[in-house]
Coordinates of C-alpha atoms in Angstrom, one line a residue:
M877 CA 4.3 -0.8 42.7
S878 CA 3.6 1.6 39.9
P879 CA 4.2 -1.0 37.2
I880 CA 1.6 -3.2 38.9
I881 CA -1.0 -0.4 38.7
I882 CA -0.2 0.0 35.0
A883 CA -0.4 -3.7 34.4
V884 CA -3.8 -3.8 36.0
S885 CA -5.1 -0.8 34.0
I886 CA -4.4 -2.5 30.6
P887 CA -6.8 -5.5 30.9
L888 CA -9.4 -3.2 32.5
S889 CA -9.1 -0.8 29.5
L890 CA -9.3 -3.7 27.0
I891 CA -12.4 -5.1 28.6
I892 CA -14.2 -1.7 28.3
T893 CA -12.8 -1.4 24.7
F894 CA -14.3 -4.8 23.8
L895 CA -17.7 -3.4 25.0
F896 CA -17.4 -0.4 22.8
L897 CA -16.4 -2.6 19.8
H898 CA -19.4 -4.7 20.4
L899 CA -21.6 -1.6 20.4
F900 CA -20.1 -0.5 17.1
H901 CA -20.5 -4.0 15.6
I902 CA -16.7 -4.3 15.1
S903 CA -15.3 -7.9 15.0
L904 CA -11.9 -8.9 16.3
N905 CA -9.8 -9.2 13.1
I906 CA -6.3 -8.5 11.9
I907 CA -7.1 -4.8 11.4
S908 CA -9.0 -4.1 14.6
L909 CA -6.4 -6.1 16.6
S910 CA -3.6 -4.0 15.1
G911 CA -5.5 -1.0 16.3
L912 CA -5.7 -2.5 19.8
V913 CA -1.9 -3.1 19.7
L914 CA -1.4 0.6 18.9
G915 CA -4.0 1.6 21.5
V916 CA -2.3 -0.4 24.3
G917 CA 0.8 1.9 24.0
M918 CA -1.4 4.9 24.4
M919 CA -3.3 3.4 27.3
I920 CA 0.0 3.0 29.1
D921 CA 0.8 6.6 28.4
N922 CA -2.3 7.8 30.2
A923 CA -1.6 5.7 33.2
I924 CA 2.1 6.8 33.4
I925 CA 1.0 10.5 33.3
V926 CA -1.5 10.2 36.1
I927 CA 0.8 8.2 38.3
D928 CA 3.8 10.5 37.7
N929 CA 1.7 13.6 38.5
I930 CA 0.5 12.0 41.8
Q931 CA 4.0 11.1 42.8
Q932 CA 5.2 14.7 42.1
K933 CA 2.6 15.9 44.6
L934 CA 3.8 13.4 47.2
R935 CA 7.4 14.5 46.7
K936 CA 6.2 18.0 47.5
H937 CA 5.0 16.7 50.9
A938 CA 1.3 16.8 50.2
D939 CA -0.8 14.3 52.1
L940 CA -2.0 11.2 50.2
N941 CA -5.6 12.3 49.7
T942 CA -4.6 15.7 48.4
A943 CA -1.9 14.3 46.2
V944 CA -4.2 11.8 44.6
A945 CA -7.0 14.3 44.0
Q946 CA -4.9 17.2 42.8
G947 CA -2.5 15.0 40.8
T948 CA -5.5 13.5 38.9
N949 CA -7.4 16.8 38.5
E950 CA -4.4 18.6 37.0
V951 CA -4.1 16.2 34.1
I952 CA -7.8 15.7 33.3
A953 CA -7.9 18.6 30.9
P954 CA -4.7 17.8 28.9
L955 CA -5.5 14.1 28.8
I956 CA -9.0 14.7 27.4
S957 CA -7.5 17.2 24.9
S958 CA -4.8 14.6 24.0
M959 CA -7.5 11.9 23.5
L960 CA -9.6 14.2 21.3
T961 CA -6.6 15.2 19.2
T962 CA -5.6 11.5 18.6
V963 CA -9.2 10.6 17.7
S964 CA -9.5 13.7 15.4
V965 CA -6.5 12.4 13.5
F966 CA -7.8 8.8 13.1
L967 CA -11.5 9.2 12.6
P968 CA -11.4 11.4 9.4
L969 CA -9.4 8.7 7.7
I970 CA -12.3 6.2 7.8
Y971 CA -13.9 8.3 5.0
L972 CA -11.1 7.4 2.6
S973 CA -12.3 5.2 -0.3
G974 CA -11.0 1.8 -1.4
I975 CA -8.4 -0.3 0.5
T976 CA -7.1 2.7 2.5
G977 CA -10.5 3.3 4.0
A978 CA -11.1 -0.4 4.6
L979 CA -7.8 -0.7 6.5
F980 CA -8.4 2.5 8.5
Y981 CA -12.0 1.9 9.5
D982 CA -11.7 -0.9 12.1
Q983 CA -8.3 0.4 13.2
A984 CA -9.6 3.9 13.8
I985 CA -12.6 2.7 15.8
S986 CA -10.4 0.4 17.8
V987 CA -7.9 3.1 18.7
S988 CA -10.7 5.6 19.6
A989 CA -12.5 3.0 21.8
G990 CA -9.2 2.1 23.4
L991 CA -8.3 5.7 24.2
T992 CA -11.8 6.4 25.6
A993 CA -11.6 3.3 27.8
S994 CA -8.1 4.2 29.0
L995 CA -9.2 7.7 29.9
L996 CA -12.0 6.3 32.0
V997 CA -9.7 3.9 33.8
S998 CA -7.1 6.6 34.3
F999 CA -9.6 9.0 36.0
F1000 CA -11.6 6.5 38.0
I1001 CA -9.6 3.3 38.7
I1002 CA -5.9 4.3 38.8
P1003 CA -6.3 7.0 41.6
V1004 CA -8.1 4.4 43.8
L1005 CA -5.6 1.7 43.1
Y1006 CA -2.7 4.1 43.9
K1007 CA -4.2 5.1 47.2
K1008 CA -4.9 1.5 48.3
L1009 CA -1.5 0.2 47.2
Y1010 CA 0.4 3.2 48.6
R1011 CA -1.0 2.5 52.1
F1012 CA -0.2 -1.2 51.6
S1013 CA 3.4 -0.8 50.4
G1014 CA 4.5 2.1 52.4
K1015 CA 5.8 5.5 51.4
K1016 CA 9.6 4.7 51.4
T1017 CA 9.4 1.9 48.8
F1018 CA 6.7 3.2 46.5
F1019 CA 8.7 5.8 44.5
Y1020 CA 10.8 5.0 41.6
K1021 CA 14.4 4.2 42.3
W1022 CA 15.6 7.0 40.0
Q1023 CA 13.1 9.6 41.3
N1024 CA 15.6 12.5 40.7
I1025 CA 16.2 11.8 37.0
E1026 CA 14.6 15.2 36.3
K1027 CA 17.9 16.8 37.4
Y1028 CA 19.6 15.4 34.2
Y1029 CA 17.0 17.2 32.1
K1030 CA 17.8 20.5 33.8
K1031 CA 21.4 20.2 32.8
T1032 CA 20.6 19.3 29.2
H1033 CA 17.9 21.9 29.0
K1034 CA 20.4 24.7 29.8
Y1035 CA 22.9 23.2 27.4
F1036 CA 20.5 23.3 24.4
I1037 CA 19.1 26.7 25.4
K1038 CA 22.6 28.2 25.1
R1039 CA 23.2 26.4 21.8
K1040 CA 20.0 27.1 20.0
F1041 CA 21.5 26.5 16.6
I1042 CA 21.8 22.7 17.4
T1043 CA 18.1 22.4 18.1
L1044 CA 17.1 24.6 15.1
T1045 CA 19.4 22.7 12.8
I1046 CA 17.8 19.4 13.8
A1047 CA 14.3 20.8 13.4
I1048 CA 15.1 22.3 9.9
T1049 CA 16.7 19.0 8.9
G1050 CA 13.6 17.1 9.8
I1051 CA 11.4 19.3 7.7
A1052 CA 13.9 19.0 4.8
F1053 CA 13.9 15.3 5.1
M1054 CA 10.1 15.2 4.9
F1055 CA 10.0 17.0 1.5
L1056 CA 13.0 15.1 0.2
F1057 CA 11.9 11.6 1.0
F1058 CA 8.3 12.2 0.0
K1059 CA 9.7 13.1 -3.4
I1060 CA 12.3 10.3 -3.9
L1061 CA 10.8 7.3 -2.1
P1062 CA 8.8 4.9 -4.3
K1063 CA 5.0 4.8 -3.6
S1064 CA 3.1 1.5 -3.4
K1065 CA -0.2 0.3 -2.0
L1066 CA 1.1 -2.4 0.3
P1067 CA 4.6 -3.1 1.6
E1068 CA 6.9 -5.3 -0.4
F1069 CA 7.7 -8.7 1.1
N1070 CA 11.0 -10.7 1.1
S1071 CA 9.7 -13.9 -0.4
I1072 CA 11.0 -17.3 -1.3
E1073 CA 8.0 -17.8 -3.5
T1074 CA 7.1 -16.6 -7.0
T1075 CA 4.4 -17.2 -9.6
A1076 CA 5.6 -17.8 -13.2
Q1077 CA 3.2 -17.2 -16.1
I1078 CA 4.2 -19.0 -19.3
D1079 CA 2.8 -18.5 -22.8
W1080 CA 4.2 -21.0 -25.3
G1081 CA 3.1 -18.9 -28.3
Q1082 CA 2.1 -22.0 -30.2
N1083 CA -1.1 -23.9 -30.7
I1084 CA -0.3 -26.9 -28.6
R1085 CA -2.5 -29.4 -26.8
L1086 CA -3.0 -29.4 -23.0
Q1087 CA -1.0 -32.6 -22.7
E1088 CA 2.0 -31.1 -24.5
N1089 CA 1.8 -28.0 -22.3
G1090 CA 2.0 -30.2 -19.2
R1091 CA 4.9 -32.3 -20.6
R1092 CA 6.9 -29.1 -21.3
I1093 CA 6.3 -27.8 -17.8
D1094 CA 7.4 -31.1 -16.2
S1095 CA 10.5 -31.2 -18.4
L1096 CA 11.5 -27.7 -17.5
L1097 CA 11.1 -27.9 -13.8
S1098 CA 12.4 -31.4 -13.2
K1099 CA 15.9 -30.2 -14.3
I1100 CA 16.1 -27.4 -11.7
N1101 CA 17.3 -28.7 -8.3
E1102 CA 16.8 -25.5 -6.4
I1103 CA 13.0 -25.8 -6.5
D1104 CA 11.5 -27.1 -3.2
T1105 CA 7.8 -27.2 -4.3
Y1106 CA 5.9 -26.3 -7.4
I1107 CA 2.3 -26.4 -8.5
A1108 CA 1.3 -25.9 -12.1
W1109 CA -2.1 -24.8 -13.5
N1110 CA -2.2 -25.6 -17.2
G1111 CA -4.9 -24.2 -19.4
Q1112 CA -8.3 -22.8 -18.4
Q1113 CA -9.3 -22.9 -14.7
N1114 CA -13.0 -22.5 -13.8
Y1115 CA -13.1 -21.3 -10.2
L1116 CA -16.3 -20.0 -8.6
L1117 CA -14.8 -16.8 -7.4
Q1118 CA -12.3 -16.3 -10.2
N1119 CA -11.8 -12.6 -11.0
K1120 CA -9.0 -12.8 -13.6
A1121 CA -8.9 -13.6 -17.3
D1122 CA -9.0 -17.2 -18.3
R1123 CA -5.9 -18.9 -19.7
S1124 CA -5.9 -20.8 -23.0
Q1125 CA -4.5 -24.3 -23.3
E1126 CA -1.1 -23.1 -24.4
Q1127 CA -0.7 -21.0 -21.2
S1128 CA 0.4 -22.1 -17.7
K1129 CA 0.6 -20.6 -14.3
I1130 CA 3.2 -22.1 -11.9
Y1131 CA 3.7 -21.5 -8.2
I1132 CA 7.3 -22.0 -7.2
K1133 CA 8.8 -22.2 -3.7
T1134 CA 12.6 -22.4 -2.9
H1135 CA 14.6 -22.6 0.3
N1136 CA 15.9 -19.0 0.3
T1137 CA 15.9 -15.8 -1.8
Q1138 CA 19.2 -16.6 -3.5
E1139 CA 17.9 -19.9 -4.8
L1140 CA 14.8 -18.1 -6.1
K1141 CA 16.9 -15.7 -8.2
Q1142 CA 18.8 -18.8 -9.6
V1143 CA 15.5 -20.5 -10.5
K1144 CA 14.2 -17.4 -12.3
Q1145 CA 17.3 -17.1 -14.4
K1146 CA 17.4 -20.8 -15.3
L1147 CA 13.7 -20.7 -16.4
K1148 CA 14.4 -17.6 -18.5
N1149 CA 17.3 -19.3 -20.2
A1150 CA 15.3 -22.5 -20.8
I1151 CA 12.3 -20.8 -22.2
K1152 CA 14.4 -19.2 -24.9
T1153 CA 14.8 -22.6 -26.6
F1154 CA 11.1 -22.5 -27.6
D1155 CA 10.1 -20.2 -30.4
N1156 CA 7.6 -17.4 -29.5
A1157 CA 7.5 -18.6 -25.8
K1158 CA 7.4 -15.9 -23.1
I1159 CA 7.7 -16.1 -19.3
N1160 CA 6.7 -13.5 -16.7
F1161 CA 7.3 -13.6 -12.9
L1162 CA 4.9 -12.1 -10.5
P1163 CA 5.0 -11.9 -6.7
T1164 CA 3.0 -14.7 -5.0
E1165 CA -0.2 -13.1 -3.7
N1166 CA -0.4 -12.8 0.1
L1167 CA -3.6 -12.5 2.1
F1168 CA -4.0 -8.7 1.6
E1169 CA -3.1 -8.7 -2.1
Y1170 CA -5.6 -11.6 -2.7
I1171 CA -8.4 -9.8 -0.9
F1172 CA -7.7 -6.4 -2.5
A1173 CA -6.4 -7.7 -5.8
D1174 CA -5.6 -5.1 -8.4
N1175 CA -4.3 -6.4 -11.7
K1176 CA -4.0 -3.0 -13.4
P1177 CA -0.6 -1.9 -14.4
Q1178 CA 1.0 1.2 -12.9
L1179 CA 0.5 2.9 -16.3
G1180 CA -1.3 1.4 -19.3
A1181 CA -1.2 2.8 -22.9
K1182 CA -4.1 2.1 -25.3
L1183 CA -3.1 2.7 -29.0
Y1184 CA -6.0 3.2 -31.4
T1185 CA -6.1 3.6 -35.1
N1186 CA -8.4 6.0 -36.9
T1187 CA -9.9 3.1 -38.8
H1188 CA -12.8 1.9 -36.6
N1189 CA -12.3 -1.5 -35.0
R1190 CA -9.1 -2.2 -36.9
L1191 CA -5.7 -3.0 -35.4
P1192 CA -2.5 -1.8 -37.0
A1193 CA -1.1 -4.2 -39.6
L1194 CA 1.7 -6.4 -38.3
S1195 CA 4.1 -4.6 -40.7
Q1196 CA 3.5 -1.4 -38.7
L1197 CA 4.8 -2.9 -35.4
G1198 CA 8.4 -1.9 -36.1
F1199 CA 7.2 1.7 -36.8
I1200 CA 5.2 1.7 -33.6
Q1201 CA 8.3 0.9 -31.6
D1202 CA 10.8 3.1 -33.4
S1203 CA 8.6 6.2 -33.9
L1204 CA 6.1 6.0 -31.0
G1205 CA 8.4 4.5 -28.4
L1206 CA 6.0 1.7 -27.4
P1207 CA 7.5 -1.8 -26.5
I1208 CA 6.1 -4.2 -29.2
S1209 CA 7.8 -7.1 -27.3
Q1210 CA 4.6 -7.0 -25.1
I1211 CA 2.5 -7.8 -28.2
N1212 CA 1.7 -11.6 -28.3
L1213 CA 1.6 -13.1 -31.8
M1214 CA 0.7 -16.6 -32.9
N1215 CA 1.2 -18.7 -36.0
S1216 CA -1.7 -18.8 -38.5
L1217 CA -2.6 -19.8 -42.0
Q1218 CA -4.0 -17.0 -44.0
I1219 CA -6.4 -17.8 -46.9
K1220 CA -6.5 -15.1 -49.6
I1221 CA -9.3 -15.2 -52.2
N1222 CA -8.1 -14.0 -55.7
P1223 CA -10.7 -11.6 -57.1
E1224 CA -9.4 -12.1 -60.7
S1225 CA -9.8 -15.9 -60.4
L1226 CA -13.4 -15.4 -59.2
A1227 CA -14.2 -13.3 -62.2
L1228 CA -12.4 -15.6 -64.6
Y1229 CA -14.2 -18.8 -63.4
Q1230 CA -17.5 -17.0 -62.6
V1231 CA -17.7 -17.9 -58.9
D1232 CA -19.5 -15.8 -56.3
Y1233 CA -17.6 -14.5 -53.3
N1234 CA -20.3 -15.7 -50.8
Q1235 CA -20.4 -19.1 -52.5
I1236 CA -16.7 -19.6 -51.9
I1237 CA -17.1 -18.6 -48.2
N1238 CA -19.9 -21.2 -47.7
T1239 CA -17.8 -23.8 -49.5
L1240 CA -14.8 -23.1 -47.3
Q1241 CA -16.9 -23.4 -44.1
S1242 CA -18.3 -26.8 -45.3
A1243 CA -14.9 -28.0 -46.4
I1244 CA -13.3 -27.1 -43.1
Q1245 CA -16.3 -28.8 -41.5
F1246 CA -17.4 -25.9 -39.3
H1247 CA -21.2 -25.6 -39.2
Y1248 CA -22.6 -23.1 -36.7
I1249 CA -25.8 -24.3 -35.1
D1250 CA -26.6 -22.1 -32.1
H1251 CA -25.1 -20.8 -28.9
L1252 CA -25.4 -21.5 -25.2
K1253 CA -25.2 -18.8 -22.6
S1254 CA -23.0 -19.8 -19.6
T1255 CA -22.8 -17.1 -16.9
Q1256 CA -21.3 -14.1 -18.8
K1257 CA -20.1 -16.1 -21.8
Y1258 CA -21.7 -17.2 -25.1
V1259 CA -20.6 -20.7 -26.0
P1260 CA -21.0 -21.5 -29.8
V1261 CA -22.5 -24.9 -30.8
V1262 CA -20.9 -26.2 -34.0
M1263 CA -21.0 -29.5 -35.9
S1264 CA -17.5 -30.8 -36.7
Y1265 CA -15.9 -33.9 -38.1
P1266 CA -12.4 -35.5 -37.8
K1267 CA -9.8 -32.9 -38.6
K1268 CA -7.8 -33.0 -41.9
D1269 CA -4.8 -31.0 -43.1
L1270 CA -6.0 -27.7 -44.6
T1271 CA -3.8 -28.1 -47.7
D1272 CA -5.4 -31.5 -48.4
I1273 CA -8.9 -30.0 -47.9
I1274 CA -8.3 -27.2 -50.4
N1275 CA -6.7 -29.6 -53.0
Q1276 CA -9.5 -32.1 -52.8
T1277 CA -12.5 -29.6 -52.8
T1278 CA -14.3 -28.3 -55.8
I1279 CA -16.9 -25.6 -56.3
I1280 CA -19.8 -25.3 -58.8
N1281 CA -19.7 -22.0 -60.7
R1282 CA -22.6 -20.2 -62.5
N1283 CA -22.2 -22.4 -65.6
N1284 CA -22.5 -25.6 -63.4
Q1285 CA -18.9 -26.4 -63.9
E1286 CA -16.7 -27.9 -61.2
I1287 CA -13.8 -25.6 -60.4
P1288 CA -10.9 -26.7 -58.1
L1289 CA -10.8 -24.6 -55.0
R1290 CA -7.0 -24.4 -55.1
V1291 CA -7.2 -22.2 -58.3
L1292 CA -9.3 -19.6 -56.5
L1293 CA -7.3 -19.4 -53.2
Q1294 CA -3.8 -18.8 -51.9
V1295 CA -2.8 -20.3 -48.5
Q1296 CA 0.1 -18.6 -46.9
P1297 CA 1.6 -19.2 -43.4
G1298 CA 1.8 -16.1 -41.3
K1299 CA 1.3 -14.5 -37.9
T1300 CA -1.6 -12.7 -36.3
Y1301 CA -2.5 -11.1 -33.0
K1302 CA -3.1 -13.6 -30.2
Y1303 CA -5.1 -11.3 -28.0
I1304 CA -7.4 -8.5 -28.9
Y1305 CA -8.2 -5.8 -26.3
G1306 CA -11.2 -3.5 -26.7
D1307 CA -13.6 -1.1 -24.9
L1308 CA -16.8 0.6 -25.8
S1309 CA -15.2 2.8 -28.4
S1310 CA -12.9 0.4 -30.4
I1311 CA -10.2 -2.2 -30.2
F1312 CA -6.7 -1.2 -29.4
L1313 CA -3.1 -2.4 -28.7
F1314 CA -2.3 -2.4 -25.0
F1315 CA 1.1 -1.7 -23.5
R1316 CA 2.0 -2.0 -19.8
F1317 CA 4.5 0.2 -17.9
D1318 CA 4.8 -1.3 -14.4
K1319 CA 8.1 0.2 -13.1
T1320 CA 8.3 3.7 -14.5
K1321 CA 9.7 6.3 -12.1
N1322 CA 8.0 9.3 -13.7
P1323 CA 4.6 8.5 -15.3
I1324 CA 3.9 12.1 -16.1
S1325 CA 7.1 12.5 -18.2
L1326 CA 6.5 9.2 -19.9
M1327 CA 2.9 10.1 -20.9
Q1328 CA 4.1 13.5 -22.2
E1329 CA 6.8 11.9 -24.3
I1330 CA 4.5 9.3 -25.8
N1331 CA 1.8 11.9 -26.5
R1332 CA 4.3 14.1 -28.2
K1333 CA 5.3 11.3 -30.5
V1334 CA 1.8 10.1 -31.3
K1335 CA 0.5 13.6 -32.2
K1336 CA 3.0 13.6 -35.1
F1337 CA 1.0 10.8 -36.8
P1338 CA -2.7 11.5 -37.2
A1339 CA -3.4 7.8 -38.0
Y1340 CA -3.0 7.0 -34.4
S1341 CA -4.4 8.1 -31.1
I1342 CA -3.5 7.1 -27.5
R1343 CA -5.2 7.0 -24.1
F1344 CA -3.8 6.2 -20.7
S1345 CA -5.1 4.3 -17.7
G1346 CA -3.8 2.3 -14.7
R1347 CA -3.1 2.5 -11.0
Y1348 CA -1.2 5.8 -11.3
F1349 CA -4.5 7.7 -11.9
E1350 CA -6.1 5.9 -8.9
Q1351 CA -3.0 6.8 -6.8
V1352 CA -3.3 10.5 -7.8
H1353 CA -7.0 10.4 -6.8
R1354 CA -6.2 8.6 -3.5
N1355 CA -3.4 11.1 -2.7
K1356 CA -5.8 14.1 -3.3
E1357 CA -8.4 12.4 -1.1
L1358 CA -5.8 11.7 1.6
L1359 CA -4.5 15.3 1.5
S1360 CA -8.1 16.6 2.0
V1361 CA -8.7 14.3 4.9
I1362 CA -5.3 15.2 6.5
F1363 CA -6.2 18.9 6.1
I1364 CA -9.5 18.3 7.9
A1365 CA -7.7 16.4 10.6
L1366 CA -5.2 19.2 11.1
L1367 CA -8.1 21.7 11.4
L1368 CA -9.7 19.5 14.1
L1369 CA -6.4 19.3 15.9
Y1370 CA -6.0 23.1 15.8
F1371 CA -9.5 23.8 17.1
I1372 CA -9.3 21.3 19.9
M1373 CA -5.9 22.8 21.0
L1374 CA -7.3 26.3 20.6
A1375 CA -10.1 25.4 23.0
Q1376 CA -7.6 23.9 25.4
F1377 CA -5.0 26.7 25.4
E1378 CA -7.3 29.6 24.7
N1379 CA -4.6 31.0 22.4
F1380 CA -4.4 31.3 18.6
W1381 CA -0.6 30.8 18.4
Q1382 CA 0.3 28.0 20.9
P1383 CA -1.3 25.2 18.8
F1384 CA 1.0 26.1 15.9
I1385 CA 4.0 25.2 18.1
I1386 CA 2.6 21.6 18.4
L1387 CA 1.6 21.4 14.8
L1388 CA 5.1 22.4 13.7
E1389 CA 6.5 19.4 15.5
I1390 CA 4.6 16.9 13.2
P1391 CA 6.4 17.6 9.9
I1392 CA 9.8 17.5 11.8
D1393 CA 9.1 14.1 13.2
I1394 CA 7.7 12.8 9.9
G1395 CA 11.0 13.6 8.2
F1396 CA 13.0 11.4 10.6
G1397 CA 10.5 8.6 10.3
L1398 CA 10.8 8.6 6.5
L1399 CA 14.6 8.6 7.0
L1400 CA 14.4 5.2 8.6
I1401 CA 12.1 4.0 5.8
Y1402 CA 14.7 5.1 3.3
L1403 CA 17.6 3.5 5.1
F1404 CA 15.8 0.2 5.4
G1405 CA 14.7 0.2 1.7
H1406 CA 10.9 0.4 2.1
S1407 CA 8.4 2.4 0.1
I1408 CA 5.7 4.9 1.2
N1409 CA 2.6 2.8 1.6
I1410 CA -0.5 2.5 3.6
M1411 CA 1.3 1.1 6.7
V1412 CA 3.7 4.1 6.6
I1413 CA 0.7 6.4 6.5
I1414 CA -0.8 4.6 9.5
G1415 CA 2.6 4.9 11.3
I1416 CA 2.6 8.7 10.7
V1417 CA -0.9 8.9 12.1
V1418 CA 0.1 6.9 15.2
M1419 CA 3.2 9.0 15.7
S1420 CA 1.3 12.2 15.4
G1421 CA -1.1 11.2 18.1
V1422 CA 1.7 10.3 20.6
V1423 CA 4.0 13.3 20.0
V1424 CA 1.1 15.8 20.0
N1425 CA -0.1 14.3 23.4
D1426 CA 3.4 14.8 24.9
S1427 CA 3.6 18.4 23.7
I1428 CA 0.0 19.3 24.8
L1429 CA 0.9 18.1 28.3
K1430 CA 4.1 20.1 28.4
I1431 CA 2.6 23.4 27.1
Y1432 CA -0.4 22.9 29.5
T1433 CA 2.0 22.6 32.4
I1434 CA 4.0 25.7 31.3
N1435 CA 0.7 27.7 31.1
M1436 CA -0.4 26.5 34.5
L1437 CA 2.9 27.4 36.1
R1438 CA 2.8 30.9 34.6
K1439 CA -0.6 31.4 36.0
N1440 CA 0.8 30.5 39.4
G1441 CA 3.3 33.4 39.1
L1442 CA 6.4 31.9 37.5
S1443 CA 8.3 33.8 34.8
V1444 CA 8.4 32.3 31.3
D1445 CA 12.0 31.0 31.6
K1446 CA 11.3 29.5 35.0
A1447 CA 8.0 28.0 34.0
V1448 CA 9.5 26.4 30.9
E1449 CA 12.4 24.9 32.9
E1450 CA 10.1 23.7 35.7
A1451 CA 7.5 22.2 33.3
G1452 CA 10.2 20.4 31.5
M1453 CA 11.5 18.8 34.7
M1454 CA 8.0 17.9 35.8
R1455 CA 7.1 16.2 32.5
F1456 CA 10.5 14.8 31.6
K1457 CA 9.9 11.4 33.1
A1458 CA 6.4 11.0 31.6
I1459 CA 7.5 12.1 28.1
L1460 CA 10.5 9.8 28.2
M1461 CA 8.5 6.8 29.5
T1462 CA 5.6 7.2 27.0
S1463 CA 8.1 7.4 24.1
L1464 CA 10.1 4.4 25.4
T1465 CA 7.0 2.2 25.8
T1466 CA 5.8 3.0 22.3
I1467 CA 9.3 2.3 20.8
L1468 CA 9.8 -0.9 22.8
A1469 CA 6.3 -2.2 21.9
L1470 CA 7.1 -1.9 18.1
L1471 CA 10.8 -2.9 18.2
P1472 CA 10.1 -6.7 18.0
F1473 CA 8.5 -6.3 14.6
L1474 CA 11.9 -5.4 13.2
F1475 CA 13.3 -8.9 14.1
M1476 CA 10.2 -11.0 13.3
N1477 CA 9.3 -12.9 10.1
G1478 CA 6.0 -13.8 8.5
L1479 CA 3.2 -11.9 6.8
G1480 CA 2.1 -10.0 9.9
A1481 CA 5.6 -8.9 10.8
E1482 CA 6.5 -7.9 7.3
L1483 CA 3.3 -5.9 7.0
Q1484 CA 3.9 -4.0 10.3
K1485 CA 7.7 -3.3 9.7
P1486 CA 7.1 0.0 7.7
L1487 CA 4.7 1.1 10.4
A1488 CA 7.2 0.2 13.2
L1489 CA 10.1 2.0 11.4
T1490 CA 8.0 5.1 10.9
V1491 CA 7.0 5.3 14.5
I1492 CA 10.4 4.4 15.9
G1493 CA 12.3 6.9 13.7
S1494 CA 9.7 9.7 14.5
M1495 CA 9.6 9.0 18.2
L1496 CA 13.4 8.8 18.6
F1497 CA 13.8 12.4 17.3
G1498 CA 10.3 13.4 18.3
T1499 CA 11.2 12.9 22.0
F1500 CA 14.1 15.3 21.5
I1501 CA 11.8 17.8 19.7
S1502 CA 9.2 17.6 22.5
L1503 CA 11.9 18.1 25.2
Y1504 CA 14.0 20.8 23.7
F1505 CA 12.5 22.3 20.6
V1506 CA 9.0 22.9 22.0
P1507 CA 10.3 24.9 25.0
L1508 CA 12.5 27.0 22.6
A1509 CA 9.6 27.6 20.3
Y1510 CA 7.4 28.6 23.2
K1511 CA 9.9 31.1 24.5
A1512 CA 10.3 32.6 21.0
G1513 CA 6.5 32.8 20.7
T1514 CA 6.1 34.7 23.9
K1515 CA 8.4 37.4 22.5
I1516 CA 7.0 37.5 19.0
F1517 CA 3.2 37.0 19.7
N1518 CA 3.2 38.1 23.3
F1519 CA 1.1 35.2 24.6

C-alpha cells in the first residue's frame, strides 16, 4: 500500500506547486515543466523517507499512533534542511545573465515550489493517509516484501570498513575525474544534436542575376538522389524579425533534409565537389537551427580576429594577402573577393591634354549613366535614388565618349584612362575605429595559445594591428559568473548544514561528496561523446541536491543515535541500516525517471540527454559514496576533529 500513498502524494504536491507558480507569475513552458519533472523525483524522495521511518517504528513494536507521530517528527528537521539545501543550490543560479539565467529562472522556481509543496504533503497528508490505509489493509500485508533488506547492507558495510582502500580509491578517482574531464571535454552553450538536416550557404563569387542563381541551385540539387527535401532562399530576404545580415543576389541559403545521417554526409561531399566547378564559388554548411538556437541565436564565431592597417580606413592591398597568410598565420581563404573592372586615370595624360581631374570624374559618371538624386531612409538603411539608362558595355562607353578640355577641344576619353580587369574585396567589415579584415576560428581547441601566437607574429610588423572578439570571451565571463554563483551556493549549503548539525566540520563531509559524484557524472558525458553545456550544469545541480539530501539524512540519524547513547561505530552501522532502503529507493527513482531519455529521439530528448547522463552517472556512484564513504569519513572526523 505504500506505493499507493506515494502515488497520491505526487498529484497533491503538483496541485500545490501550480498554486505557487501562479503566485510567482510563472507559466507552464518547456523550462518550467522540465523543472517539475526534476521536482517529481524529489517529491517521491520525501514521501519515501517519511513512510520508511514510520515503518521502522512499527517494526520496533510501537503502536500505530506513536509510530506515525514519532516517525514523522524525527525526519522533519533533516527534510527541511534538505529542502533548504536544494533550494540554496538552485536559486542563486537565477542571477546568471544571458541564456543560462533564462534557462535556470523558471526551472529554479519550479523546483523550489515543488519541494516546498512536497514538504507540506509529507508532513500533513502522508501520515494521515498512512494511518487510515494501515487500519484498512491490516498490519501483516502492509510492510514491504523485502523488509529485511537492511541486513545486506550490514554485511557490505563491514566488508568496506575492513577494506578502506577500496572506498578511498573510488573517492580519489572521482575527484581526479572531475578535474580531468573539466579540462579535456569540449565546452558549448547547448548540446549537439544528431541531425539529418543541414543548412548550406553558397556564395557564387560572381556578379550573376537572381535567375541564374536559382538555375544553378536547381541544377546542383536535382542530380543528388539522397536529398529528401530542400528549400532554397536566393538573394535578399526581407523578414520582419530578421536579425542576420542580408544576402546579395549571388548568394543562396539552402535547407536540406535527408533520410539518415550517412546520406547527409554523402550530400555534403557531393555538393563540395560540384561547387568546385564554379570559379570563386564557396559553400559552407551550418547546423539547422532548432528551437533553442533560434530563440537564443548567436552568430558570433568562437574566436574572431580583426586585422587593421595603420592607414586609417584602408584595407591591405590584395597583393599583401599572401604575406598575411604566410607571415601572420591568418587564413586568407576566408576573404571573399569578386571580379571588377578598375579604371585608372593617367596623370600625365591629364597634364598633356589639359583636362581637370574633377571634370573627368563627372564625365565618367555621366557616361556610365549614374546620376545621384537623393536618398530614402528605410528602417535602418539609406536607399540611394539614382537616374539610370539602359546598360552598355563599359569598353564601348569609354571608346565612344569624349571630353572638352580647357582649350575647348574634344579629347577621347580612352586616351586618358586605362581599364583593367581585376579583383576587389567583396565584403568590408568595420567598427567605430576603422575598417578591417575579419577572420573566423570556430573550432580551435586552445583559443589562448592561438591568440598569443597571432599576437606574437603581428607585433613583428608595425604596419598591422589585431584585436580579438567572439564567443570565447563571453564564455570566460559566463564561467567567472558561474563560479561566483556556485561559491555563493556552497556557502549557503554550508551555513544551512551548520545550523542543522551544530558542528563546523560535519558539513564538509557532505560537501566533499559533491566533487566525487561530479567526476563520475562527467565520465558518462565523456563516454557518450557529449560536451559540457548548460544541460550538464543543470544535471550537476540536480545531482547535488539529491546526494546532499541523502547524506544529510544519514548524518542526522548518526548524531541522533549517538545522543541516545550508542558508540560511534555502532551509531554509524545502525544509521546505515536504518537509512539504507530510503537512500537506495531515492537514488533508483531518480535514475529510473531519467533513464528513458537515453533511448528517446527528438529535440526534447536530445536536449535532456546530457542532463540525464550527468545525473545517472553521479547517482550510480553517489549512492555508493553516501552508503560507504560518508560513514568512513564520519568515523575519521570523530578521531581527527573530535565531534
